[in-house]
């Protein structure tokens, strides 16, 4: 029973981390200045949105390919 609680907690914490990273990348992209950070943030946003959909149980085929989960699932 304890192991299930630990796994749930880890998943919850990881989901919160993913959501935080999505928000941070979004803030950088919302800034009116254009810089190299925009391109990096766009890449991070793509990865973290894919992770978010996987954690929600609603991944796209592109998400699975990007994260190489199609080889595991």
mmCIF file of N, CA and C in Angstrom:
data_model
loop_
_atom_site.group_PDB
_atom_site.id
_atom_site.type_symbol
_atom_site.label_atom_id
_atom_site.label_comp_id
_atom_site.label_asym_id
_atom_site.label_seq_id
_atom_site.Cartn_x
_atom_site.Cartn_y
_atom_site.Cartn_z
ATOM 1 N N UNK A 1 0.821 -1.193 0.000
ATOM 2 C CA UNK A 1 0.000 0.000 0.000
ATOM 3 C C UNK A 1 0.868 1.261 0.000
ATOM 4 N N UNK A 2 1.959 1.242 0.742
ATOM 5 C CA UNK A 2 2.841 2.396 0.816
ATOM 6 C C UNK A 2 3.460 2.702 -0.543
ATOM 7 N N UNK A 3 3.847 1.660 -1.288
ATOM 8 C CA UNK A 3 4.457 1.866 -2.602
ATOM 9 C C UNK A 3 3.511 2.583 -3.550
ATOM 10 N N UNK A 4 2.228 2.256 -3.502
ATOM 11 C CA UNK A 4 1.242 2.916 -4.357
ATOM 12 C C UNK A 4 1.155 4.393 -3.990
ATOM 13 N N UNK A 5 1.157 4.700 -2.707
ATOM 14 C CA UNK A 5 1.089 6.087 -2.262
ATOM 15 C C UNK A 5 2.317 6.862 -2.734
ATOM 16 N N UNK A 6 3.499 6.247 -2.633
ATOM 17 C CA UNK A 6 4.736 6.906 -3.062
ATOM 18 C C UNK A 6 4.702 7.171 -4.559
ATOM 19 N N UNK A 7 4.279 6.188 -5.349
ATOM 20 C CA UNK A 7 4.218 6.366 -6.799
ATOM 21 C C UNK A 7 3.218 7.459 -7.171
ATOM 22 N N UNK A 8 2.085 7.499 -6.478
ATOM 23 C CA UNK A 8 1.086 8.531 -6.743
ATOM 24 C C UNK A 8 1.656 9.902 -6.414
ATOM 25 N N UNK A 9 2.362 9.999 -5.307
ATOM 26 C CA UNK A 9 2.963 11.264 -4.908
ATOM 27 C C UNK A 9 4.009 11.706 -5.924
ATOM 28 N N UNK A 10 4.850 10.776 -6.365
ATOM 29 C CA UNK A 10 5.865 11.125 -7.345
ATOM 30 C C UNK A 10 5.231 11.589 -8.646
ATOM 31 N N UNK A 11 4.172 10.908 -9.078
ATOM 32 C CA UNK A 11 3.494 11.302 -10.311
ATOM 33 C C UNK A 11 2.862 12.679 -10.147
ATOM 34 N N UNK A 12 2.269 12.928 -8.995
ATOM 35 C CA UNK A 12 1.649 14.222 -8.724
ATOM 36 C C UNK A 12 2.697 15.337 -8.731
ATOM 37 N N UNK A 13 3.820 15.101 -8.080
ATOM 38 C CA UNK A 13 4.890 16.097 -8.044
ATOM 39 C C UNK A 13 5.467 16.326 -9.434
ATOM 40 N N UNK A 14 5.632 15.248 -10.201
ATOM 41 C CA UNK A 14 6.165 15.381 -11.550
ATOM 42 C C UNK A 14 5.195 16.161 -12.429
ATOM 43 N N UNK A 15 3.900 15.874 -12.290
ATOM 44 C CA UNK A 15 2.880 16.600 -13.064
ATOM 45 C C UNK A 15 2.919 18.087 -12.719
ATOM 46 N N UNK A 16 3.103 18.411 -11.444
ATOM 47 C CA UNK A 16 3.192 19.819 -11.032
ATOM 48 C C UNK A 16 4.433 20.476 -11.632
ATOM 49 N N UNK A 17 5.545 19.747 -11.654
ATOM 50 C CA UNK A 17 6.772 20.260 -12.259
ATOM 51 C C UNK A 17 6.566 20.537 -13.747
ATOM 52 N N UNK A 18 5.920 19.604 -14.446
ATOM 53 C CA UNK A 18 5.660 19.767 -15.878
ATOM 54 C C UNK A 18 4.798 21.003 -16.119
ATOM 55 N N UNK A 19 3.752 21.171 -15.328
ATOM 56 C CA UNK A 19 2.875 22.335 -15.485
ATOM 57 C C UNK A 19 3.624 23.642 -15.212
ATOM 58 N N UNK A 20 4.513 23.617 -14.235
ATOM 59 C CA UNK A 20 5.315 24.807 -13.927
ATOM 60 C C UNK A 20 6.227 25.159 -15.107
ATOM 61 N N UNK A 21 6.837 24.154 -15.710
ATOM 62 C CA UNK A 21 7.720 24.386 -16.851
ATOM 63 C C UNK A 21 6.948 24.920 -18.057
ATOM 64 N N UNK A 22 5.728 24.432 -18.252
ATOM 65 C CA UNK A 22 4.877 24.937 -19.336
ATOM 66 C C UNK A 22 4.584 26.419 -19.113
ATOM 67 N N UNK A 23 4.264 26.773 -17.885
ATOM 68 C CA UNK A 23 3.967 28.176 -17.562
ATOM 69 C C UNK A 23 5.193 29.065 -17.769
ATOM 70 N N UNK A 24 6.362 28.593 -17.337
ATOM 71 C CA UNK A 24 7.584 29.387 -17.497
ATOM 72 C C UNK A 24 7.919 29.605 -18.970
ATOM 73 N N UNK A 25 7.816 28.555 -19.764
ATOM 74 C CA UNK A 25 8.097 28.686 -21.200
ATOM 75 C C UNK A 25 7.090 29.630 -21.848
ATOM 76 N N UNK A 26 5.845 29.541 -21.427
ATOM 77 C CA UNK A 26 4.810 30.426 -21.960
ATOM 78 C C UNK A 26 5.076 31.882 -21.635
ATOM 79 N N UNK A 27 5.577 32.143 -20.427
ATOM 80 C CA UNK A 27 5.899 33.520 -20.036
ATOM 81 C C UNK A 27 7.002 34.099 -20.912
ATOM 82 N N UNK A 28 8.010 33.289 -21.190
ATOM 83 C CA UNK A 28 9.115 33.765 -22.028
ATOM 84 C C UNK A 28 8.613 34.057 -23.436
ATOM 85 N N UNK A 29 7.769 33.178 -23.956
ATOM 86 C CA UNK A 29 7.240 33.378 -25.309
ATOM 87 C C UNK A 29 6.289 34.570 -25.378
ATOM 88 N N UNK A 30 5.641 34.895 -24.274
ATOM 89 C CA UNK A 30 4.701 36.017 -24.250
ATOM 90 C C UNK A 30 5.415 37.366 -24.215
ATOM 91 N N UNK A 31 6.697 37.349 -23.849
ATOM 92 C CA UNK A 31 7.481 38.581 -23.820
ATOM 93 C C UNK A 31 7.591 39.133 -25.241
ATOM 94 N N UNK A 32 7.472 40.432 -25.387
ATOM 95 C CA UNK A 32 7.473 41.067 -26.713
ATOM 96 C C UNK A 32 8.840 41.009 -27.399
ATOM 97 N N UNK A 33 9.898 40.850 -26.626
ATOM 98 C CA UNK A 33 11.240 40.796 -27.204
ATOM 99 C C UNK A 33 11.452 39.442 -27.883
ATOM 100 N N UNK A 34 12.112 39.459 -29.023
ATOM 101 C CA UNK A 34 12.437 38.217 -29.721
ATOM 102 C C UNK A 34 13.913 37.927 -29.489
ATOM 103 N N UNK A 35 14.202 36.714 -29.050
ATOM 104 C CA UNK A 35 15.590 36.348 -28.797
ATOM 105 C C UNK A 35 15.766 34.850 -28.996
ATOM 106 N N UNK A 36 17.007 34.394 -28.814
ATOM 107 C CA UNK A 36 17.295 32.964 -28.919
ATOM 108 C C UNK A 36 16.518 32.184 -27.860
ATOM 109 N N UNK A 37 16.227 32.847 -26.754
ATOM 110 C CA UNK A 37 15.461 32.187 -25.687
ATOM 111 C C UNK A 37 14.088 31.764 -26.181
ATOM 112 N N UNK A 38 13.524 32.508 -27.124
ATOM 113 C CA UNK A 38 12.207 32.153 -27.663
ATOM 114 C C UNK A 38 12.243 30.782 -28.320
ATOM 115 N N UNK A 39 13.302 30.535 -29.084
ATOM 116 C CA UNK A 39 13.413 29.248 -29.772
ATOM 117 C C UNK A 39 13.616 28.110 -28.779
ATOM 118 N N UNK A 40 14.436 28.362 -27.759
ATOM 119 C CA UNK A 40 14.644 27.341 -26.733
ATOM 120 C C UNK A 40 13.351 27.097 -25.963
ATOM 121 N N UNK A 41 12.651 28.159 -25.638
ATOM 122 C CA UNK A 41 11.394 28.022 -24.898
ATOM 123 C C UNK A 41 10.341 27.308 -25.726
ATOM 124 N N UNK A 42 10.327 27.565 -27.032
ATOM 125 C CA UNK A 42 9.392 26.869 -27.910
ATOM 126 C C UNK A 42 9.648 25.373 -27.919
ATOM 127 N N UNK A 43 10.929 24.993 -27.941
ATOM 128 C CA UNK A 43 11.286 23.576 -27.884
ATOM 129 C C UNK A 43 10.904 22.948 -26.557
ATOM 130 N N UNK A 44 11.204 23.653 -25.466
ATOM 131 C CA UNK A 44 10.832 23.150 -24.141
ATOM 132 C C UNK A 44 9.322 23.001 -24.025
ATOM 133 N N UNK A 45 8.607 23.981 -24.550
ATOM 134 C CA UNK A 45 7.151 23.945 -24.473
ATOM 135 C C UNK A 45 6.608 22.720 -25.201
ATOM 136 N N UNK A 46 7.162 22.407 -26.358
ATOM 137 C CA UNK A 46 6.718 21.228 -27.112
ATOM 138 C C UNK A 46 6.907 19.947 -26.309
ATOM 139 N N UNK A 47 8.076 19.814 -25.688
ATOM 140 C CA UNK A 47 8.369 18.603 -24.914
ATOM 141 C C UNK A 47 7.477 18.515 -23.681
ATOM 142 N N UNK A 48 7.351 19.615 -22.949
ATOM 143 C CA UNK A 48 6.555 19.572 -21.727
ATOM 144 C C UNK A 48 5.062 19.430 -22.005
ATOM 145 N N UNK A 49 4.580 19.973 -23.116
ATOM 146 C CA UNK A 49 3.176 19.743 -23.482
ATOM 147 C C UNK A 49 2.950 18.274 -23.825
ATOM 148 N N UNK A 50 3.924 17.662 -24.494
ATOM 149 C CA UNK A 50 3.823 16.231 -24.797
ATOM 150 C C UNK A 50 3.798 15.418 -23.503
ATOM 151 N N UNK A 51 4.680 15.741 -22.569
ATOM 152 C CA UNK A 51 4.690 15.051 -21.273
ATOM 153 C C UNK A 51 3.365 15.237 -20.543
ATOM 154 N N UNK A 52 2.838 16.448 -20.598
ATOM 155 C CA UNK A 52 1.567 16.741 -19.934
ATOM 156 C C UNK A 52 0.447 15.861 -20.497
ATOM 157 N N UNK A 53 0.381 15.749 -21.820
ATOM 158 C CA UNK A 53 -0.658 14.912 -22.427
ATOM 159 C C UNK A 53 -0.466 13.446 -22.068
ATOM 160 N N UNK A 54 0.780 12.983 -21.999
ATOM 161 C CA UNK A 54 1.043 11.593 -21.607
ATOM 162 C C UNK A 54 0.577 11.361 -20.175
ATOM 163 N N UNK A 55 0.904 12.283 -19.276
ATOM 164 C CA UNK A 55 0.489 12.142 -17.877
ATOM 165 C C UNK A 55 -1.030 12.174 -17.728
ATOM 166 N N UNK A 56 -1.707 12.886 -18.624
ATOM 167 C CA UNK A 56 -3.169 12.953 -18.593
ATOM 168 C C UNK A 56 -3.800 11.730 -19.252
ATOM 169 N N UNK A 57 -2.966 10.886 -19.862
ATOM 170 C CA UNK A 57 -3.476 9.693 -20.532
ATOM 171 C C UNK A 57 -4.059 9.978 -21.905
ATOM 172 N N UNK A 58 -3.672 11.116 -22.500
ATOM 173 C CA UNK A 58 -4.211 11.503 -23.804
ATOM 174 C C UNK A 58 -3.097 11.897 -24.774
ATOM 175 N N UNK A 59 -2.082 11.027 -24.937
ATOM 176 C CA UNK A 59 -0.985 11.398 -25.832
ATOM 177 C C UNK A 59 -1.381 11.279 -27.299
ATOM 178 N N UNK A 60 -0.764 12.105 -28.119
ATOM 179 C CA UNK A 60 -0.931 11.985 -29.563
ATOM 180 C C UNK A 60 0.168 11.057 -30.078
ATOM 181 N N UNK A 61 0.040 10.636 -31.321
ATOM 182 C CA UNK A 61 1.087 9.812 -31.927
ATOM 183 C C UNK A 61 2.405 10.586 -31.957
ATOM 184 N N UNK A 62 2.330 11.886 -32.215
ATOM 185 C CA UNK A 62 3.530 12.718 -32.236
ATOM 186 C C UNK A 62 4.184 12.755 -30.853
ATOM 187 N N UNK A 63 3.380 12.842 -29.798
ATOM 188 C CA UNK A 63 3.918 12.834 -28.434
ATOM 189 C C UNK A 63 4.694 11.550 -28.178
ATOM 190 N N UNK A 64 4.102 10.427 -28.544
ATOM 191 C CA UNK A 64 4.740 9.133 -28.312
ATOM 192 C C UNK A 64 6.042 9.024 -29.092
ATOM 193 N N UNK A 65 6.042 9.521 -30.322
ATOM 194 C CA UNK A 65 7.260 9.490 -31.123
ATOM 195 C C UNK A 65 8.331 10.413 -30.575
ATOM 196 N N UNK A 66 7.933 11.612 -30.155
ATOM 197 C CA UNK A 66 8.881 12.583 -29.623
ATOM 198 C C UNK A 66 9.552 12.049 -28.367
ATOM 199 N N UNK A 67 8.771 11.428 -27.531
ATOM 200 C CA UNK A 67 9.287 10.938 -26.258
ATOM 201 C C UNK A 67 9.777 9.499 -26.347
ATOM 202 N N UNK A 68 9.693 8.924 -27.553
ATOM 203 C CA UNK A 68 10.101 7.548 -27.832
ATOM 204 C C UNK A 68 9.336 6.540 -26.986
ATOM 205 N N UNK A 69 8.129 6.886 -26.602
ATOM 206 C CA UNK A 69 7.310 5.988 -25.803
ATOM 207 C C UNK A 69 6.648 4.920 -26.656
ATOM 208 N N UNK A 70 6.589 5.143 -27.959
ATOM 209 C CA UNK A 70 5.966 4.152 -28.830
ATOM 210 C C UNK A 70 6.741 2.842 -28.786
ATOM 211 N N UNK A 71 8.027 2.898 -28.455
ATOM 212 C CA UNK A 71 8.845 1.692 -28.344
ATOM 213 C C UNK A 71 8.549 0.936 -27.054
ATOM 214 N N UNK A 72 8.049 1.640 -26.058
ATOM 215 C CA UNK A 72 7.786 1.041 -24.748
ATOM 216 C C UNK A 72 6.340 0.592 -24.630
ATOM 217 N N UNK A 73 5.415 1.435 -25.090
ATOM 218 C CA UNK A 73 3.989 1.161 -24.912
ATOM 219 C C UNK A 73 3.456 0.195 -25.923
#
